[in-house]
Amino acid sequence: CLSDRNYVVYTTALLFLGRSLMKSGDYERALDNMRKAHEMDPDYLLTKVSLAELHIARGEYKDALGLASQIMASESQVTFFPVDPVEISFSAVYLSAQAHHALGHMLEAERAYRQAAEQPVPRRTEVLGNLAVLLKQLGRREESLGILLEANEMDPVNCKHEFNIGVHYLEQQELEE
């Protein structure tokens, strides 16, 4: 691709190779490829989202938070590879919430989780599950249960919600005999 000066395809290939390596757990090689993609096009939002996801996976929450902030401050893009601007916006806020949560910034995490949960994307219930965990950590168990019940109603085939609802009742010793 480089010899043909096809930089768009080269950058996209690096990015998706990095994403594939991240999914397989090879974070070092993923980072190397994503950084190269970022060097080729430092403004490409999907690369920034991918790097932020990788930073979350690597426990580099401040780096993830910085990228999420950049993405949230950016305008939407029309690109070679079709990218849903709502999904990009959702991802930035959700990554911000996860980073804040991991850093112990509970109020910021709650605000960001709630903002992400308002986005019309299929992964909303994943956010609600994380919000429920946060609320439980804050001692707001009933509110946490309400969020889990809402997530379960929206996505009844997601067994994580059923499991977490069961754990809630088990911890409260509210199981039927």
Coordinates of N, CA and C in Angstrom, one line a residue:
C1 N 0.8 -1.2 0.0 CA 0.0 0.0 0.0 C 0.9 1.3 0.0
L2 N 1.9 1.2 0.8 CA 2.8 2.4 0.9 C 3.5 2.7 -0.5
S3 N 3.9 1.7 -1.1 CA 4.6 1.9 -2.4 C 3.7 2.5 -3.4
D4 N 2.4 2.2 -3.3 CA 1.4 2.7 -4.2 C 0.8 4.1 -3.7
R5 N 1.4 4.5 -2.6 CA 0.9 5.7 -1.9 C -0.6 5.7 -1.6
N6 N -1.0 4.5 -1.3 CA -2.4 4.3 -0.9 C -2.5 4.4 0.7
Y7 N -2.3 5.6 1.2 CA -2.2 5.8 2.6 C -3.5 5.5 3.4
V8 N -4.6 5.7 2.8 CA -5.9 5.4 3.4 C -6.0 3.9 3.7
V9 N -5.8 3.1 2.7 CA -5.9 1.6 2.9 C -4.8 1.1 3.8
Y10 N -3.6 1.7 3.8 CA -2.5 1.3 4.7 C -2.9 1.6 6.1
T11 N -3.4 2.8 6.4 CA -3.8 3.2 7.7 C -5.0 2.3 8.2
T12 N -5.9 2.1 7.4 CA -7.1 1.3 7.7 C -6.6 -0.2 8.1
A13 N -5.7 -0.7 7.3 CA -5.2 -2.0 7.5 C -4.4 -2.1 8.8
L14 N -3.6 -1.1 9.1 CA -2.9 -1.1 10.4 C -3.9 -1.0 11.6
L15 N -4.9 -0.2 11.4 CA -5.9 -0.1 12.5 C -6.6 -1.4 12.7
F16 N -7.1 -2.0 11.7 CA -7.9 -3.2 11.9 C -7.0 -4.4 12.3
L17 N -5.8 -4.4 11.9 CA -4.8 -5.4 12.4 C -4.7 -5.2 13.9
G18 N -4.5 -4.0 14.3 CA -4.4 -3.6 15.7 C -5.6 -4.1 16.5
R19 N -6.8 -3.8 15.9 CA -8.1 -4.2 16.6 C -8.1 -5.7 16.7
S20 N -7.7 -6.4 15.7 CA -7.8 -7.9 15.7 C -6.8 -8.4 16.8
L21 N -5.6 -7.8 16.8 CA -4.6 -8.2 17.8 C -5.1 -7.9 19.3
M22 N -5.8 -6.8 19.4 CA -6.4 -6.4 20.7 C -7.4 -7.5 21.1
K23 N -8.3 -7.9 20.2 CA -9.3 -8.9 20.5 C -8.7 -10.2 20.9
S24 N -7.5 -10.5 20.3 CA -6.9 -11.8 20.7 C -6.0 -11.7 21.9
G25 N -5.9 -10.5 22.5 CA -5.2 -10.3 23.7 C -3.7 -10.0 23.5
D26 N -3.3 -9.8 22.3 CA -1.9 -9.4 22.0 C -1.8 -7.8 22.1
Y27 N -1.8 -7.3 23.3 CA -1.9 -5.9 23.4 C -0.6 -5.1 22.9
E28 N 0.5 -5.7 23.1 CA 1.7 -5.0 22.6 C 1.7 -4.8 21.1
R29 N 1.5 -5.9 20.4 CA 1.4 -5.7 18.9 C 0.3 -4.9 18.5
A30 N -0.8 -5.0 19.2 CA -2.0 -4.1 18.9 C -1.6 -2.7 19.0
L31 N -0.9 -2.3 20.1 CA -0.5 -1.0 20.4 C 0.4 -0.5 19.3
D32 N 1.4 -1.3 18.9 CA 2.3 -0.9 17.8 C 1.6 -0.6 16.5
N33 N 0.7 -1.4 16.1 CA -0.1 -1.2 14.9 C -1.0 0.0 15.0
M34 N -1.7 0.2 16.1 CA -2.6 1.3 16.3 C -1.8 2.6 16.3
R35 N -0.7 2.6 16.9 CA 0.2 3.8 17.0 C 0.6 4.2 15.6
K36 N 1.0 3.2 14.8 CA 1.4 3.5 13.4 C 0.2 4.1 12.6
A37 N -1.0 3.5 12.8 CA -2.2 4.1 12.1 C -2.4 5.5 12.6
H38 N -2.2 5.7 13.9 CA -2.4 7.1 14.4 C -1.4 8.1 13.9
E39 N -0.2 7.6 13.7 CA 0.8 8.5 13.1 C 0.5 8.9 11.6
M40 N -0.1 7.9 10.9 CA -0.5 8.1 9.5 C -1.7 9.1 9.4
D41 N -2.6 9.0 10.4 CA -3.8 9.9 10.4 C -4.2 10.2 11.8
P42 N -3.6 11.2 12.4 CA -3.8 11.5 13.9 C -5.2 12.0 14.2
D43 N -6.0 12.4 13.2 CA -7.3 12.9 13.4 C -8.4 11.9 13.3
Y44 N -8.1 10.7 12.8 CA -9.1 9.6 12.6 C -9.7 9.2 13.9
L45 N -11.0 9.4 14.0 CA -11.7 9.1 15.3 C -11.7 7.6 15.6
L46 N -11.9 6.8 14.6 CA -12.0 5.4 14.9 C -10.6 4.9 15.5
T47 N -9.5 5.4 15.0 CA -8.2 5.0 15.6 C -8.2 5.5 17.1
K48 N -8.6 6.7 17.3 CA -8.6 7.2 18.7 C -9.5 6.3 19.6
V49 N -10.7 6.0 19.1 CA -11.6 5.1 19.9 C -10.9 3.7 20.2
S50 N -10.2 3.2 19.1 CA -9.6 1.9 19.3 C -8.4 2.0 20.3
L51 N -7.6 3.1 20.2 CA -6.5 3.3 21.1 C -7.1 3.4 22.6
A52 N -8.2 4.1 22.7 CA -8.8 4.3 24.1 C -9.2 2.9 24.6
E53 N -9.9 2.1 23.7 CA -10.3 0.8 24.2 C -9.1 0.0 24.6
L54 N -8.0 0.1 23.8 CA -6.8 -0.7 24.2 C -6.2 -0.2 25.5
H55 N -6.2 1.1 25.7 CA -5.7 1.6 27.0 C -6.6 1.1 28.2
I56 N -7.9 1.1 28.0 CA -8.7 0.5 29.0 C -8.3 -0.9 29.3
A57 N -8.1 -1.7 28.2 CA -7.8 -3.1 28.4 C -6.4 -3.3 29.1
R58 N -5.5 -2.3 28.9 CA -4.2 -2.4 29.4 C -4.1 -1.7 30.8
G59 N -5.2 -1.2 31.3 CA -5.2 -0.5 32.6 C -4.6 0.9 32.6
E60 N -4.5 1.5 31.4 CA -4.0 2.8 31.3 C -5.1 3.8 31.2
Y61 N -5.8 4.0 32.3 CA -7.0 4.8 32.4 C -6.9 6.2 32.1
K62 N -5.8 6.9 32.5 CA -5.6 8.3 32.2 C -5.4 8.5 30.7
D63 N -4.7 7.6 30.1 CA -4.5 7.7 28.6 C -5.8 7.5 27.9
A64 N -6.6 6.6 28.4 CA -8.0 6.4 27.8 C -8.8 7.6 27.9
L65 N -8.8 8.2 29.1 CA -9.6 9.4 29.4 C -9.2 10.5 28.5
G66 N -7.9 10.7 28.3 CA -7.4 11.8 27.4 C -7.9 11.6 26.0
L67 N -7.9 10.4 25.5 CA -8.4 10.1 24.1 C -9.9 10.3 24.1
A68 N -10.6 9.8 25.1 CA -12.0 10.0 25.1 C -12.4 11.5 25.1
S69 N -11.7 12.3 25.8 CA -12.0 13.7 25.8 C -11.7 14.3 24.5
Q70 N -10.6 13.9 23.8 CA -10.4 14.4 22.4 C -11.5 14.0 21.5
I71 N -12.0 12.8 21.6 CA -13.0 12.3 20.7 C -14.3 13.1 20.9
M72 N -14.7 13.3 22.2 CA -15.9 14.1 22.5 C -15.8 15.5 22.0
A73 N -14.6 16.1 22.0 CA -14.5 17.5 21.5 C -14.4 17.6 20.0
S74 N -14.4 16.5 19.3 CA -14.2 16.5 17.8 C -15.6 16.5 17.1
E75 N -15.5 17.0 15.9 CA -16.6 17.0 15.0 C -16.7 15.6 14.4
S76 N -17.9 15.2 13.9 CA -18.0 13.9 13.3 C -17.3 13.9 11.9
Q77 N -17.0 12.8 11.4 CA -16.2 12.7 10.2 C -16.9 11.8 9.1
V78 N -16.6 12.2 7.9 CA -16.9 11.3 6.8 C -15.6 10.7 6.3
T79 N -15.6 9.3 6.3 CA -14.3 8.7 6.1 C -14.5 7.6 5.1
F80 N -13.3 7.0 4.6 CA -13.2 5.9 3.7 C -14.0 4.7 4.2
F81 N -13.8 4.4 5.5 CA -14.5 3.3 6.1 C -15.7 3.8 6.8
P82 N -16.9 3.3 6.5 CA -18.1 3.9 7.1 C -18.1 3.7 8.6
V83 N -18.3 4.8 9.3 CA -18.3 4.8 10.8 C -19.5 5.6 11.2
D84 N -20.3 5.0 12.1 CA -21.5 5.6 12.7 C -21.1 6.7 13.7
P85 N -21.5 7.9 13.4 CA -21.1 9.0 14.3 C -21.8 8.8 15.7
V86 N -22.9 8.2 15.8 CA -23.6 8.0 17.1 C -22.8 7.0 17.9
E87 N -22.3 6.0 17.2 CA -21.5 4.9 17.9 C -20.2 5.5 18.4
I88 N -19.6 6.4 17.6 CA -18.3 7.1 18.0 C -18.6 7.9 19.2
S89 N -19.6 8.7 19.2 CA -20.0 9.5 20.3 C -20.2 8.7 21.6
F90 N -21.0 7.7 21.4 CA -21.4 6.7 22.5 C -20.1 6.1 23.1
S91 N -19.2 5.6 22.2 CA -18.0 5.0 22.6 C -17.1 5.9 23.4
A92 N -17.0 7.2 23.0 CA -16.2 8.1 23.7 C -16.7 8.4 25.1
V93 N -18.0 8.5 25.3 CA -18.6 8.8 26.6 C -18.5 7.5 27.4
Y94 N -18.7 6.3 26.9 CA -18.6 5.1 27.6 C -17.2 4.8 28.1
L95 N -16.2 5.1 27.2 CA -14.8 4.9 27.6 C -14.4 5.9 28.7
S96 N -15.0 7.1 28.6 CA -14.7 8.1 29.6 C -15.3 7.6 31.0
A97 N -16.5 7.0 30.9 CA -17.1 6.5 32.1 C -16.3 5.3 32.7
Q98 N -15.8 4.4 31.9 CA -15.0 3.3 32.4 C -13.7 3.8 33.0
A99 N -13.1 4.8 32.4 CA -11.8 5.3 32.9 C -12.0 6.0 34.2
H100 N -13.1 6.8 34.3 CA -13.4 7.5 35.5 C -13.7 6.5 36.6
H101 N -14.4 5.5 36.3 CA -14.8 4.5 37.3 C -13.5 3.8 37.8
A102 N -12.6 3.4 36.9 CA -11.4 2.7 37.3 C -10.5 3.6 38.1
L103 N -10.5 4.9 37.8 CA -9.7 5.9 38.6 C -10.3 6.3 39.9
G104 N -11.6 5.8 40.2 CA -12.2 6.1 41.4 C -12.9 7.5 41.4
H105 N -13.2 8.0 40.2 CA -13.9 9.3 40.1 C -15.4 8.9 39.9
M106 N -16.0 8.5 41.0 CA -17.3 7.9 41.0 C -18.4 8.9 40.4
L107 N -18.4 10.1 40.8 CA -19.5 11.0 40.3 C -19.3 11.3 38.8
E108 N -18.1 11.5 38.3 CA -17.9 11.6 36.9 C -18.3 10.4 36.1
A109 N -17.9 9.2 36.7 CA -18.3 7.9 36.1 C -19.8 7.8 36.0
E110 N -20.5 8.1 37.1 CA -22.0 7.9 37.0 C -22.6 8.9 36.0
R111 N -22.1 10.1 35.9 CA -22.6 11.1 35.0 C -22.4 10.5 33.5
A112 N -21.2 10.0 33.3 CA -20.8 9.6 31.9 C -21.6 8.3 31.6
Y113 N -21.7 7.4 32.5 CA -22.5 6.2 32.3 C -24.0 6.5 31.9
R114 N -24.5 7.5 32.7 CA -25.9 7.9 32.4 C -26.0 8.5 31.0
Q115 N -25.0 9.4 30.7 CA -25.0 10.0 29.3 C -24.9 9.0 28.2
A116 N -24.0 8.0 28.4 CA -23.9 7.0 27.4 C -25.1 6.1 27.3
A117 N -25.8 5.8 28.4 CA -27.0 5.0 28.4 C -28.2 5.7 27.6
E118 N -28.1 7.0 27.4 CA -29.2 7.7 26.7 C -29.0 7.6 25.2
Q119 N -27.8 7.1 24.7 CA -27.6 7.0 23.3 C -28.3 5.9 22.7
P120 N -28.9 6.1 21.5 CA -29.7 5.0 20.8 C -28.8 4.0 20.1
V121 N -28.0 3.2 20.9 CA -27.1 2.2 20.3 C -27.4 0.8 21.0
P122 N -27.2 -0.3 20.3 CA -27.5 -1.6 20.9 C -26.7 -1.9 22.2
R123 N -25.5 -1.3 22.4 CA -24.7 -1.6 23.6 C -25.1 -0.8 24.8
R124 N -26.3 -0.2 24.8 CA -26.7 0.6 25.9 C -26.8 -0.3 27.2
T125 N -27.3 -1.5 27.0 CA -27.5 -2.3 28.2 C -26.2 -2.7 28.9
E126 N -25.1 -2.8 28.1 CA -23.8 -3.0 28.7 C -23.4 -1.8 29.6
V127 N -23.8 -0.6 29.2 CA -23.5 0.5 30.0 C -24.4 0.5 31.3
L128 N -25.6 0.1 31.1 CA -26.5 0.0 32.3 C -26.0 -1.0 33.3
G129 N -25.4 -2.1 32.8 CA -24.8 -3.1 33.7 C -23.7 -2.5 34.5
N130 N -22.8 -1.7 33.8 CA -21.7 -1.1 34.5 C -22.2 0.0 35.5
L131 N -23.2 0.7 35.1 CA -23.8 1.7 36.0 C -24.3 1.0 37.3
A132 N -25.0 -0.1 37.1 CA -25.5 -0.8 38.2 C -24.4 -1.3 39.2
V133 N -23.3 -1.7 38.6 CA -22.1 -2.0 39.5 C -21.6 -0.8 40.3
L134 N -21.5 0.3 39.6 CA -21.1 1.5 40.2 C -22.0 1.9 41.4
L135 N -23.3 1.9 41.1 CA -24.3 2.3 42.1 C -24.2 1.3 43.3
K136 N -24.0 0.1 43.0 CA -23.9 -0.9 44.1 C -22.6 -0.6 45.0
Q137 N -21.5 -0.2 44.3 CA -20.3 0.2 45.0 C -20.6 1.4 45.9
L138 N -21.5 2.3 45.4 CA -21.8 3.5 46.2 C -22.8 3.2 47.3
G139 N -23.2 2.0 47.4 CA -24.2 1.7 48.5 C -25.7 2.0 48.1
R140 N -25.9 2.2 46.8 CA -27.2 2.5 46.3 C -27.8 1.3 45.6
R141 N -28.0 0.2 46.5 CA -28.4 -1.1 46.0 C -29.7 -1.1 45.3
E142 N -30.7 -0.5 45.8 CA -32.0 -0.5 45.2 C -32.0 0.2 43.9
E143 N -31.3 1.3 43.8 CA -31.2 1.9 42.5 C -30.4 1.0 41.5
S144 N -29.4 0.4 42.0 CA -28.7 -0.6 41.2 C -29.6 -1.7 40.6
L145 N -30.4 -2.2 41.5 CA -31.3 -3.3 41.1 C -32.3 -2.7 40.0
G146 N -32.8 -1.5 40.2 CA -33.7 -0.9 39.2 C -33.0 -0.8 37.8
I147 N -31.8 -0.4 37.8 CA -31.0 -0.3 36.6 C -30.9 -1.7 35.9
L148 N -30.6 -2.7 36.7 CA -30.4 -4.0 36.2 C -31.7 -4.6 35.6
L149 N -32.8 -4.3 36.3 CA -34.1 -4.7 35.8 C -34.5 -4.0 34.5
E150 N -34.1 -2.7 34.4 CA -34.3 -2.0 33.1 C -33.5 -2.6 32.0
A151 N -32.2 -2.9 32.3 CA -31.3 -3.5 31.3 C -31.8 -4.8 30.9
N152 N -32.3 -5.6 31.8 CA -32.9 -6.9 31.5 C -34.1 -6.9 30.6
E153 N -34.9 -5.9 30.9 CA -36.1 -5.7 30.1 C -35.8 -5.3 28.7
M154 N -34.7 -4.4 28.5 CA -34.3 -4.0 27.2 C -33.6 -5.1 26.4
D155 N -32.9 -6.0 27.1 CA -32.1 -7.0 26.5 C -32.3 -8.4 27.2
P156 N -33.5 -9.0 27.1 CA -33.8 -10.2 27.9 C -33.0 -11.4 27.6
V157 N -32.2 -11.4 26.5 CA -31.4 -12.6 26.1 C -30.0 -12.4 26.7
N158 N -29.7 -11.3 27.3 CA -28.3 -11.1 27.9 C -28.3 -11.7 29.3
C159 N -27.6 -12.8 29.4 CA -27.7 -13.6 30.6 C -26.9 -12.9 31.8
K160 N -26.1 -11.9 31.4 CA -25.3 -11.2 32.5 C -26.3 -10.4 33.4
H161 N -27.3 -9.9 32.8 CA -28.3 -9.1 33.6 C -29.0 -10.0 34.6
E162 N -29.5 -11.2 34.0 CA -30.2 -12.1 34.9 C -29.3 -12.6 36.0
F163 N -28.0 -12.9 35.7 CA -27.0 -13.3 36.7 C -26.9 -12.2 37.8
N164 N -26.7 -11.0 37.4 CA -26.4 -9.9 38.3 C -27.7 -9.6 39.2
I165 N -28.8 -9.8 38.6 CA -30.1 -9.6 39.4 C -30.1 -10.7 40.4
G166 N -29.8 -12.0 40.0 CA -29.7 -13.1 41.0 C -28.7 -12.8 42.1
V167 N -27.6 -12.3 41.7 CA -26.5 -12.0 42.8 C -27.1 -11.0 43.7
H168 N -27.8 -10.0 43.2 CA -28.3 -8.9 44.1 C -29.3 -9.6 45.1
Y169 N -30.2 -10.4 44.6 CA -31.1 -11.1 45.6 C -30.4 -12.0 46.5
L170 N -29.4 -12.7 46.0 CA -28.6 -13.6 46.9 C -28.0 -12.8 48.0
E171 N -27.3 -11.7 47.7 CA -26.7 -10.9 48.7 C -27.6 -10.3 49.7
Q172 N -28.8 -10.1 49.2 CA -29.9 -9.5 50.1 C -30.7 -10.6 50.8
Q173 N -30.3 -11.9 50.5 CA -31.0 -13.0 51.0 C -32.5 -12.9 50.8
E174 N -32.8 -12.6 49.6 CA -34.2 -12.4 49.2 C -34.6 -13.5 48.2
L175 N -34.0 -14.6 48.2 CA -34.4 -15.7 47.3 C -35.6 -16.4 47.8
E176 N -36.4 -16.9 46.9 CA -37.6 -17.7 47.4 C -37.1 -19.0 47.8
E177 N -37.7 -19.6 48.8 CA -37.4 -20.9 49.4 C -37.7 -22.0 48.4

